[in-house]
Amino acid sequence: MSKLWGGRFAKETHALVDEYCSSLAIDTRLALQDIEGSLAHAEMLGKTGILPKTEVEQIITALGEISTQVRLGKINWDPSAEDVHSEIERLLREKCGPIAGKLHTARSRNDQVLTDTKLYLKQTGAELLAELKETKSSLVAIAEKNVNTILPGLTHTQHAQPVSLAHHFLAYFWMFDRDAGRLVDLLKRADECPLGAAALAGTSFPIDRHQTAAKLGFAKPTENSLDTVSDRDFLIEFLSFSSILMMHLSRIAEELVWWSTPEFNYVTLDDSVTTGSSIMPQKKNPDVAELIRGKVGRVYGALMGSLTMMKALPLSYNRDLQEDKQYLFEAMDLSLSSLKVMRLMLDTAVFNHARMESSLAGDFSNATDLADDLVKKGLPFRDAHEVSGKVVRYCLETGKYMENLTLDELKPFSPLFDQTSLTVLPHLAVMQARSSFGATGSKQVIQQIERAKKNI
Ligand code: ARG
């Protein structure tokens, strides 16, 4: 196939080299963005008088036709082509002959590919942001139904203090809120148009970079042509965001895996989001949750891969940078699909309230409150801690539940114990007592839900 750069070469490139260097299999996904960028560039070339209006019109019409063909999936990409940019130029040449060659005036593939990539990131990033919002809504919906659903809150995977299921899922709400914030923030920084930086140094043609930037919906053109063609910060920022998002998803996924075991039995995942076994007829497996957990590695891999790709790379464009898109697409696809399937699981999950509550029985997650009771009666917390610890030991030795103790049983441990000491012990009371800002008590959780809803 004919190259965009054949002139100075006396020999054809080896077929293996063509194959090795081609990014077509990856970057045809940028075809529409490539055309969008070319349309803006062509229009600007016309307006600035760099190209005659009639030629620009021909190019624009042909690009429009190619765009339709791309949308309809009607393009036969030449598998031996170098990349999507050369392919679209070939298709353009088929339609309008040698004039097609004028489109590349004052442009390089180096600024072109970045323009395409950033357009893709802006467009798909908006989709991802909408998906994050849906996930946040699903979490709020669960929270609203479970303000009074109580379950053990854990530290070190050990029962610590009871919390509400609403509070538990709102914890994830705020994680996804920070993720959304990171995405908005990185998209803002990425909102600078690379087009016109050309190969590395800009161009001698009187182009109007502000015009192309505005046309393509960017806030402004990038500042420095060298930085522009060698910068992949926006991509690494996206992969960092995506890694953190997937890490968050993996944490819910892990809990859903555990919670759906018979030992926990906190949740029943819907049949529509679980799978069976080819040998064991009884099985219903949380494969979706497991795969979210498993796929995180691919996104972390993309982040590590791109950081490694960039390490010590001298200015400006180097072909290494072509590897970037695979990482971006992988992380984008996995972020979107993982959010979607997580939402399916959350929206259809049935929580076993009775089981959550009964798992609190005799777990001593009320021991802090017994100590707090003494503190409120004047005992220093350290001493109260010691007393409550001794009561725990007494219960362990006698097989008793702290919440069932009588005042007669408590009195020998401290003269400060009285009737009110018994009222702090039920787990629901323990949960409700937590009334500080951001705490698990229902009054606070209801306010937290209000803030979450406002946030959405
Ligand atoms: N396919 C290339 C990429 O993705 C386009 C830029 C090629 N530039 C070059 N100087 N060979 O990076």
Short mmCIF file of C-alpha atoms and ligand atoms in Angstrom, two decimals:
data_model
loop_
_atom_site.label_atom_id
_atom_site.label_comp_id
_atom_site.label_asym_id
_atom_site.label_seq_id
_atom_site.Cartn_x
_atom_site.Cartn_y
_atom_site.Cartn_z
CA MET A 1 0.00 0.00 0.00
CA SER A 2 1.18 3.57 -0.63
CA LYS A 3 2.66 5.43 2.31
CA LEU A 4 2.03 9.01 3.34
CA TRP A 5 5.79 9.43 3.42
CA GLY A 6 7.20 7.26 0.59
CA GLY A 7 9.19 9.96 -1.23
CA ARG A 8 12.58 9.64 0.37
CA PHE A 9 12.57 5.84 0.47
CA ALA A 10 14.18 3.78 -2.25
CA LYS A 11 12.84 0.52 -0.85
CA GLU A 12 9.50 -0.73 0.42
CA THR A 13 9.24 -1.43 4.14
CA HIS A 14 9.25 -5.07 5.11
CA ALA A 15 5.79 -6.56 5.57
CA LEU A 16 6.63 -7.50 9.15
CA VAL A 17 7.57 -3.92 9.89
CA ASP A 18 4.31 -2.65 8.43
CA GLU A 19 2.44 -5.04 10.65
CA TYR A 20 4.52 -4.24 13.71
CA CYS A 21 4.12 -0.50 13.33
CA SER A 22 0.43 -0.42 12.46
CA SER A 23 -2.05 0.94 14.98
CA LEU A 24 -5.06 0.53 12.71
CA ALA A 25 -6.55 -2.37 14.68
CA ILE A 26 -6.70 -0.07 17.71
CA ASP A 27 -7.27 3.41 16.35
CA THR A 28 -10.16 2.87 13.90
CA ARG A 29 -12.17 3.62 17.04
CA LEU A 30 -11.07 7.22 16.55
CA ALA A 31 -12.34 7.45 12.97
CA LEU A 32 -15.23 9.80 13.76
CA GLN A 33 -13.09 12.02 15.95
CA ASP A 34 -10.45 12.07 13.23
CA ILE A 35 -13.02 13.29 10.72
CA GLU A 36 -14.36 15.83 13.20
CA GLY A 37 -10.85 17.21 13.65
CA SER A 38 -10.26 17.25 9.90
CA LEU A 39 -13.51 19.10 9.29
CA ALA A 40 -12.50 21.82 11.73
CA HIS A 41 -9.02 22.00 10.23
CA ALA A 42 -10.35 22.21 6.66
CA GLU A 43 -12.83 24.93 7.56
CA MET A 44 -10.06 26.93 9.19
CA LEU A 45 -7.79 26.48 6.16
CA GLY A 46 -10.59 27.98 4.07
CA LYS A 47 -11.37 30.87 6.39
CA THR A 48 -7.74 31.89 6.69
CA GLY A 49 -7.31 31.74 2.92
CA ILE A 50 -4.66 29.03 3.15
CA LEU A 51 -6.79 26.88 0.84
CA PRO A 52 -9.31 28.08 -1.78
CA LYS A 53 -12.93 27.89 -0.60
CA THR A 54 -13.97 25.59 -3.48
CA GLU A 55 -11.37 23.00 -2.53
CA VAL A 56 -12.32 23.20 1.11
CA GLU A 57 -15.95 22.61 0.18
CA GLN A 58 -14.98 19.49 -1.79
CA ILE A 59 -12.96 18.17 1.12
CA ILE A 60 -15.74 18.89 3.60
CA THR A 61 -18.37 17.16 1.48
CA ALA A 62 -16.19 14.10 1.02
CA LEU A 63 -15.37 13.95 4.74
CA GLY A 64 -19.10 14.08 5.47
CA GLU A 65 -19.66 11.09 3.20
CA ILE A 66 -16.84 9.15 4.86
CA SER A 67 -18.32 9.97 8.25
CA THR A 68 -21.66 8.50 7.20
CA GLN A 69 -19.93 5.38 5.90
CA VAL A 70 -18.06 5.01 9.19
CA ARG A 71 -21.29 5.34 11.17
CA LEU A 72 -22.94 2.70 8.99
CA GLY A 73 -19.95 0.39 9.40
CA LYS A 74 -19.45 0.41 5.63
CA ILE A 75 -15.71 1.07 5.49
CA ASN A 76 -13.34 -1.65 4.38
CA TRP A 77 -10.24 -0.68 6.30
CA ASP A 78 -7.06 -1.77 4.55
CA PRO A 79 -5.44 -4.07 7.12
CA SER A 80 -1.97 -3.20 5.87
CA ALA A 81 -2.51 0.51 6.53
CA GLU A 82 -0.44 2.38 9.09
CA ASP A 83 -3.20 3.98 11.07
CA VAL A 84 -6.69 5.45 10.92
CA HIS A 85 -5.33 8.84 9.86
CA SER A 86 -3.68 7.49 6.72
CA GLU A 87 -6.77 5.42 5.99
CA ILE A 88 -9.10 8.38 6.12
CA GLU A 89 -6.75 10.32 3.89
CA ARG A 90 -6.83 7.39 1.44
CA LEU A 91 -10.63 7.34 1.47
CA LEU A 92 -10.64 11.08 0.94
CA ARG A 93 -8.33 10.70 -2.06
CA GLU A 94 -10.68 8.12 -3.53
CA LYS A 95 -13.45 10.71 -3.37
CA CYS A 96 -11.79 13.97 -4.34
CA GLY A 97 -8.47 13.06 -5.92
CA PRO A 98 -5.22 15.00 -5.33
CA ILE A 99 -7.03 17.82 -3.49
CA ALA A 100 -7.24 15.38 -0.58
CA GLY A 101 -3.52 15.86 -0.16
CA LYS A 102 -4.08 19.53 0.69
CA LEU A 103 -5.94 18.73 3.90
CA HIS A 104 -2.68 17.93 5.64
CA THR A 105 -1.40 21.49 5.09
CA ALA A 106 -0.16 22.94 8.39
CA ARG A 107 -0.94 19.74 10.24
CA SER A 108 0.91 16.61 11.33
CA ARG A 109 -0.36 13.29 12.51
CA ASN A 110 1.31 14.16 15.80
CA ASP A 111 -1.14 16.93 16.63
CA GLN A 112 -3.92 15.13 14.74
CA VAL A 113 -3.78 11.95 16.82
CA LEU A 114 -3.80 13.93 20.03
CA THR A 115 -6.79 15.96 18.90
CA ASP A 116 -8.63 12.73 18.12
CA THR A 117 -7.70 11.17 21.44
CA LYS A 118 -8.71 14.20 23.46
CA LEU A 119 -12.02 14.48 21.61
CA TYR A 120 -12.66 10.82 22.36
CA LEU A 121 -11.78 11.34 26.03
CA LYS A 122 -14.08 14.35 26.30
CA GLN A 123 -17.01 12.54 24.66
CA THR A 124 -16.65 9.18 26.39
CA GLY A 125 -15.68 10.88 29.62
CA ALA A 126 -19.08 12.59 29.63
CA GLU A 127 -20.71 9.18 29.23
CA LEU A 128 -18.69 7.85 32.13
CA LEU A 129 -19.66 10.80 34.27
CA ALA A 130 -23.33 10.09 33.58
CA GLU A 131 -22.77 6.44 34.50
CA LEU A 132 -21.14 7.44 37.78
CA LYS A 133 -24.15 9.58 38.55
CA GLU A 134 -26.47 6.61 37.95
CA THR A 135 -24.38 4.47 40.28
CA LYS A 136 -24.56 7.17 42.94
CA SER A 137 -28.34 7.28 42.51
CA SER A 138 -28.56 3.51 42.97
CA LEU A 139 -26.57 3.76 46.19
CA VAL A 140 -28.83 6.52 47.51
CA ALA A 141 -31.89 4.42 46.66
CA ILE A 142 -30.50 1.55 48.76
CA ALA A 143 -29.66 3.98 51.55
CA GLU A 144 -33.15 5.46 51.64
CA LYS A 145 -34.65 2.03 52.20
CA ASN A 146 -32.16 1.02 54.86
CA VAL A 147 -31.71 3.85 57.34
CA ASN A 148 -32.80 1.52 60.14
CA THR A 149 -31.28 -1.69 58.80
CA ILE A 150 -28.56 -2.57 61.24
CA LEU A 151 -25.50 -4.72 60.66
CA PRO A 152 -22.08 -5.16 62.21
CA GLY A 153 -19.62 -2.47 61.24
CA LEU A 154 -16.15 -3.96 60.97
CA THR A 155 -12.57 -3.03 61.61
CA HIS A 156 -9.91 -5.67 60.96
CA THR A 157 -12.86 -7.74 59.62
CA GLN A 158 -13.95 -8.08 63.27
CA HIS A 159 -17.22 -6.77 64.66
CA ALA A 160 -16.53 -3.23 65.83
CA GLN A 161 -19.70 -1.15 66.21
CA PRO A 162 -23.08 -1.54 64.57
CA VAL A 163 -23.87 0.65 61.57
CA SER A 164 -26.83 1.02 59.29
CA LEU A 165 -26.86 -0.53 55.83
CA ALA A 166 -27.67 2.96 54.54
CA HIS A 167 -24.49 4.29 56.10
CA HIS A 168 -22.50 1.40 54.65
CA PHE A 169 -23.59 2.07 51.09
CA LEU A 170 -23.33 5.84 51.48
CA ALA A 171 -19.64 5.24 52.18
CA TYR A 172 -19.38 4.07 48.58
CA PHE A 173 -21.48 6.99 47.43
CA TRP A 174 -18.81 9.43 48.60
CA MET A 175 -16.05 7.34 47.01
CA PHE A 176 -17.81 7.57 43.65
CA ASP A 177 -18.42 11.24 44.26
CA ARG A 178 -14.68 11.78 44.62
CA ASP A 179 -14.16 9.70 41.47
CA ALA A 180 -16.57 11.94 39.59
CA GLY A 181 -14.71 14.97 40.94
CA ARG A 182 -11.41 13.59 39.71
CA LEU A 183 -12.90 12.93 36.29
CA VAL A 184 -14.38 16.42 35.99
CA ASP A 185 -11.07 17.87 37.09
CA LEU A 186 -8.93 15.94 34.63
CA LEU A 187 -11.35 16.65 31.79
CA LYS A 188 -11.01 20.34 32.59
CA ARG A 189 -7.24 20.12 32.30
CA ALA A 190 -7.52 18.07 29.10
CA ASP A 191 -9.73 20.73 27.56
CA GLU A 192 -6.98 22.28 25.43
CA CYS A 193 -6.83 21.72 21.69
CA PRO A 194 -3.58 20.24 20.30
CA LEU A 195 -4.44 20.93 16.67
CA GLY A 196 -1.96 23.27 15.02
CA ALA A 197 1.03 22.25 17.11
CA ALA A 198 1.84 20.32 13.91
CA ALA A 199 4.78 17.91 14.08
CA LEU A 200 6.46 19.61 17.05
CA ALA A 201 7.27 23.23 16.30
CA GLY A 202 4.07 24.76 14.97
CA THR A 203 3.70 25.91 11.39
CA SER A 204 4.66 28.76 9.08
CA PHE A 205 1.10 28.93 7.69
CA PRO A 206 -1.18 31.63 9.13
CA ILE A 207 -3.48 29.12 10.86
CA ASP A 208 -6.01 30.13 13.49
CA ARG A 209 -5.68 27.74 16.40
CA HIS A 210 -8.28 29.59 18.44
CA GLN A 211 -10.80 28.99 15.70
CA THR A 212 -10.19 25.23 15.46
CA ALA A 213 -10.14 24.92 19.24
CA ALA A 214 -13.50 26.67 19.51
CA LYS A 215 -14.98 24.72 16.62
CA LEU A 216 -14.04 21.43 18.28
CA GLY A 217 -15.44 22.54 21.63
CA PHE A 218 -12.14 22.99 23.44
CA ALA A 219 -11.71 25.84 25.93
CA LYS A 220 -8.51 26.98 24.22
CA PRO A 221 -5.50 25.84 22.21
CA THR A 222 -2.54 24.28 24.02
CA GLU A 223 0.28 26.69 24.89
CA ASN A 224 3.45 25.01 23.69
CA SER A 225 3.77 22.95 20.53
CA LEU A 226 6.61 20.78 21.87
CA ASP A 227 4.72 20.01 25.06
CA THR A 228 1.57 19.39 23.05
CA VAL A 229 2.80 16.58 20.85
CA SER A 230 4.69 14.82 23.62
CA ASP A 231 2.15 15.23 26.43
CA ARG A 232 0.13 12.26 27.64
CA ASP A 233 -0.56 13.60 31.15
CA PHE A 234 -4.28 13.75 30.44
CA LEU A 235 -4.25 10.07 29.59
CA ILE A 236 -2.26 9.10 32.67
CA GLU A 237 -4.60 11.21 34.80
CA PHE A 238 -7.52 9.36 33.28
CA LEU A 239 -5.88 6.01 34.01
CA SER A 240 -5.23 7.10 37.60
CA PHE A 241 -8.85 8.10 37.96
CA SER A 242 -9.92 4.84 36.36
CA SER A 243 -7.64 2.77 38.62
CA ILE A 244 -9.09 4.41 41.73
CA LEU A 245 -12.63 3.94 40.42
CA MET A 246 -12.00 0.25 39.72
CA MET A 247 -10.40 -0.13 43.15
CA HIS A 248 -13.61 1.25 44.68
CA LEU A 249 -15.73 -1.08 42.58
CA SER A 250 -13.58 -4.02 43.61
CA ARG A 251 -14.25 -3.24 47.26
CA ILE A 252 -18.03 -3.41 46.86
CA ALA A 253 -17.58 -6.46 44.65
CA GLU A 254 -15.54 -8.20 47.35
CA GLU A 255 -18.21 -7.48 49.95
CA LEU A 256 -20.96 -8.77 47.69
CA VAL A 257 -18.97 -11.97 47.17
CA TRP A 258 -18.62 -12.50 50.91
CA TRP A 259 -22.09 -11.31 51.77
CA SER A 260 -23.64 -13.81 49.37
CA THR A 261 -21.89 -16.82 50.98
CA PRO A 262 -24.08 -19.04 53.18
CA GLU A 263 -21.86 -18.11 56.12
CA PHE A 264 -22.77 -14.44 55.80
CA ASN A 265 -26.08 -14.70 53.96
CA TYR A 266 -26.50 -10.92 54.07
CA VAL A 267 -27.51 -10.62 50.44
CA THR A 268 -29.13 -12.60 47.67
CA LEU A 269 -27.89 -11.55 44.26
CA ASP A 270 -30.45 -11.71 41.50
CA ASP A 271 -30.45 -14.66 39.11
CA SER A 272 -29.92 -12.21 36.26
CA VAL A 273 -26.49 -11.21 37.59
CA THR A 274 -25.20 -14.59 38.71
CA THR A 275 -24.05 -17.70 36.89
CA GLY A 276 -24.12 -21.46 37.37
CA SER A 277 -21.65 -24.31 37.34
CA SER A 278 -21.24 -26.83 34.54
CA ILE A 279 -20.85 -29.66 37.04
CA MET A 280 -22.56 -28.65 40.31
CA PRO A 281 -26.28 -28.18 39.74
CA GLN A 282 -26.88 -26.28 42.98
CA LYS A 283 -24.38 -23.51 42.27
CA LYS A 284 -25.20 -19.85 41.92
CA ASN A 285 -21.99 -17.91 41.66
CA PRO A 286 -21.23 -14.19 42.01
CA ASP A 287 -19.10 -14.20 38.84
CA VAL A 288 -19.94 -10.62 37.96
CA ALA A 289 -18.59 -9.36 41.27
CA GLU A 290 -15.57 -11.62 40.95
CA LEU A 291 -14.86 -10.37 37.44
CA ILE A 292 -15.04 -6.74 38.53
CA ARG A 293 -12.46 -7.66 41.15
CA GLY A 294 -10.43 -9.50 38.54
CA LYS A 295 -10.53 -6.89 35.80
CA VAL A 296 -9.08 -4.22 38.07
CA GLY A 297 -5.66 -5.65 37.27
CA ARG A 298 -6.03 -4.74 33.63
CA VAL A 299 -6.71 -1.10 34.48
CA TYR A 300 -3.80 -0.94 36.94
CA GLY A 301 -1.76 -2.54 34.15
CA ALA A 302 -2.81 0.22 31.77
CA LEU A 303 -1.71 2.85 34.30
CA MET A 304 1.65 1.16 34.90
CA GLY A 305 2.08 0.57 31.17
CA SER A 306 1.47 4.18 30.27
CA LEU A 307 3.68 5.53 33.05
CA THR A 308 6.43 3.21 31.85
CA MET A 309 5.86 4.21 28.24
CA MET A 310 6.40 7.86 29.22
CA LYS A 311 9.37 7.38 31.53
CA ALA A 312 12.45 9.24 30.36
CA LEU A 313 10.93 9.85 26.94
CA PRO A 314 12.81 12.77 25.38
CA LEU A 315 10.94 15.62 23.66
CA SER A 316 8.98 15.59 21.57
CA TYR A 317 6.87 13.02 19.68
CA ASN A 318 8.25 9.50 19.74
CA ARG A 319 6.54 6.52 18.21
CA ASP A 320 6.35 4.90 21.67
CA LEU A 321 3.40 7.21 22.22
CA GLN A 322 1.30 5.27 19.75
CA GLU A 323 0.85 2.63 22.46
CA ASP A 324 -1.24 5.06 24.52
CA LYS A 325 -4.61 4.42 22.92
CA GLN A 326 -4.79 0.75 23.79
CA TYR A 327 -4.39 1.67 27.46
CA LEU A 328 -7.00 4.39 27.22
CA PHE A 329 -9.60 2.23 25.48
CA GLU A 330 -9.03 -0.67 27.84
CA ALA A 331 -9.53 1.47 30.92
CA MET A 332 -12.47 3.37 29.45
CA ASP A 333 -14.27 0.18 28.38
CA LEU A 334 -13.68 -1.53 31.70
CA SER A 335 -14.73 1.49 33.74
CA LEU A 336 -17.96 1.86 31.83
CA SER A 337 -18.89 -1.81 31.74
CA SER A 338 -17.91 -2.44 35.37
CA LEU A 339 -20.02 0.48 36.56
CA LYS A 340 -22.96 -0.81 34.53
CA VAL A 341 -22.85 -4.37 35.84
CA MET A 342 -22.25 -3.17 39.38
CA ARG A 343 -25.40 -1.11 39.11
CA LEU A 344 -27.33 -4.15 37.85
CA MET A 345 -26.18 -6.07 40.91
CA LEU A 346 -27.00 -3.26 43.34
CA ASP A 347 -30.41 -2.50 41.87
CA THR A 348 -31.55 -6.12 42.11
CA ALA A 349 -29.83 -7.20 45.35
CA VAL A 350 -32.10 -8.45 48.13
CA PHE A 351 -30.67 -7.74 51.56
CA ASN A 352 -31.35 -10.12 54.43
CA HIS A 353 -32.12 -7.63 57.21
CA ALA A 354 -32.92 -10.29 59.80
CA ARG A 355 -29.64 -12.07 59.23
CA MET A 356 -27.64 -8.86 59.48
CA GLU A 357 -29.34 -7.99 62.74
CA SER A 358 -29.06 -11.45 64.24
CA SER A 359 -25.33 -11.58 63.51
CA LEU A 360 -24.91 -8.79 66.05
CA ALA A 361 -26.13 -10.93 68.96
CA GLY A 362 -23.52 -11.27 71.66
CA ASP A 363 -20.80 -9.71 69.50
CA PHE A 364 -19.74 -7.05 72.06
CA SER A 365 -20.05 -4.28 69.49
CA ASN A 366 -21.83 -2.46 72.34
CA ALA A 367 -18.78 -2.57 74.64
CA THR A 368 -17.65 0.95 73.69
CA ASP A 369 -21.03 2.26 74.74
CA LEU A 370 -20.84 0.57 78.13
CA ALA A 371 -17.53 2.35 78.66
CA ASP A 372 -19.01 5.63 77.37
CA ASP A 373 -21.81 5.26 79.93
CA LEU A 374 -19.25 5.33 82.75
CA VAL A 375 -17.40 8.23 81.13
CA LYS A 376 -20.61 10.24 81.11
CA LYS A 377 -20.82 9.51 84.84
CA GLY A 378 -17.35 10.93 85.46
CA LEU A 379 -14.92 8.02 85.05
CA PRO A 380 -11.86 8.70 82.86
CA PHE A 381 -12.20 6.87 79.52
CA ARG A 382 -9.10 4.69 80.12
CA ASP A 383 -10.59 3.35 83.38
CA ALA A 384 -14.00 2.92 81.78
CA HIS A 385 -12.36 0.98 78.93
CA GLU A 386 -10.78 -1.36 81.50
CA VAL A 387 -14.11 -1.90 83.30
CA SER A 388 -15.99 -2.61 80.07
CA GLY A 389 -13.20 -4.99 79.01
CA LYS A 390 -13.65 -6.90 82.26
CA VAL A 391 -17.39 -7.13 81.62
CA VAL A 392 -16.57 -8.55 78.17
CA ARG A 393 -14.33 -11.16 79.75
CA TYR A 394 -17.06 -12.02 82.28
CA CYS A 395 -19.52 -12.56 79.42
CA LEU A 396 -17.03 -14.67 77.48
CA GLU A 397 -16.35 -16.86 80.52
CA THR A 398 -20.04 -17.29 81.38
CA GLY A 399 -21.35 -17.47 77.79
CA LYS A 400 -23.54 -14.38 78.27
CA TYR A 401 -24.47 -11.61 75.84
CA MET A 402 -23.59 -8.12 77.04
CA GLU A 403 -26.94 -6.76 75.89
CA ASN A 404 -28.73 -9.27 78.19
CA LEU A 405 -26.85 -8.46 81.40
CA THR A 406 -28.79 -7.33 84.48
CA LEU A 407 -27.85 -4.43 86.71
CA ASP A 408 -26.95 -6.92 89.46
CA GLU A 409 -24.41 -8.47 87.13
CA LEU A 410 -22.94 -5.08 86.16
CA LYS A 411 -22.73 -3.52 89.65
CA PRO A 412 -19.72 -5.52 90.88
CA PHE A 413 -17.67 -4.03 88.02
CA SER A 414 -18.42 -0.42 88.93
CA PRO A 415 -20.66 1.37 91.44
CA LEU A 416 -21.39 3.93 88.72
CA PHE A 417 -23.55 1.46 86.78
CA ASP A 418 -27.24 2.18 87.11
CA GLN A 419 -30.49 1.56 85.25
CA THR A 420 -29.50 3.83 82.34
CA SER A 421 -26.43 1.66 81.77
CA LEU A 422 -28.76 -1.08 80.56
CA THR A 423 -30.47 1.17 78.03
CA VAL A 424 -27.25 1.87 76.11
CA LEU A 425 -26.60 -1.81 75.40
CA PRO A 426 -29.13 -2.85 72.71
CA HIS A 427 -27.44 -2.68 69.31
CA LEU A 428 -30.05 -0.38 67.83
CA ALA A 429 -29.45 2.04 70.72
CA VAL A 430 -25.72 1.81 70.07
CA MET A 431 -26.24 2.72 66.45
CA GLN A 432 -28.69 5.51 67.15
CA ALA A 433 -26.42 7.00 69.82
CA ARG A 434 -23.95 7.91 67.10
CA SER A 435 -25.20 11.37 66.37
CA SER A 436 -22.08 13.31 65.44
CA PHE A 437 -21.88 14.82 61.96
CA GLY A 438 -21.36 12.04 59.43
CA ALA A 439 -22.18 9.30 61.97
CA THR A 440 -24.35 6.24 61.49
CA GLY A 441 -27.31 7.25 63.72
CA SER A 442 -30.47 7.56 61.62
CA LYS A 443 -30.87 11.31 62.22
CA GLN A 444 -27.43 11.93 60.77
CA VAL A 445 -27.88 9.39 57.99
CA ILE A 446 -31.11 11.03 56.88
CA GLN A 447 -29.26 14.34 56.64
CA GLN A 448 -26.43 12.62 54.81
CA ILE A 449 -28.93 11.23 52.30
CA GLU A 450 -30.27 14.75 51.79
CA ARG A 451 -26.77 16.02 51.05
CA ALA A 452 -26.14 13.09 48.72
CA LYS A 453 -29.34 13.80 46.82
CA LYS A 454 -28.46 17.45 46.49
CA ASN A 455 -25.03 16.42 45.26
CA ILE A 456 -26.57 14.31 42.49
N1 ARG B 1 -0.39 6.25 14.65
C1 ARG B 1 0.40 7.27 15.23
C2 ARG B 1 0.12 7.40 16.73
O1 ARG B 1 -0.85 6.91 17.16
C3 ARG B 1 0.11 8.59 14.57
C4 ARG B 1 1.27 9.52 14.62
C5 ARG B 1 2.32 9.08 13.70
N2 ARG B 1 3.38 10.05 13.67
C6 ARG B 1 4.57 9.72 13.22
N3 ARG B 1 5.46 10.64 13.29
N4 ARG B 1 4.84 8.53 12.80
O2 ARG B 1 0.89 7.93 17.45
#
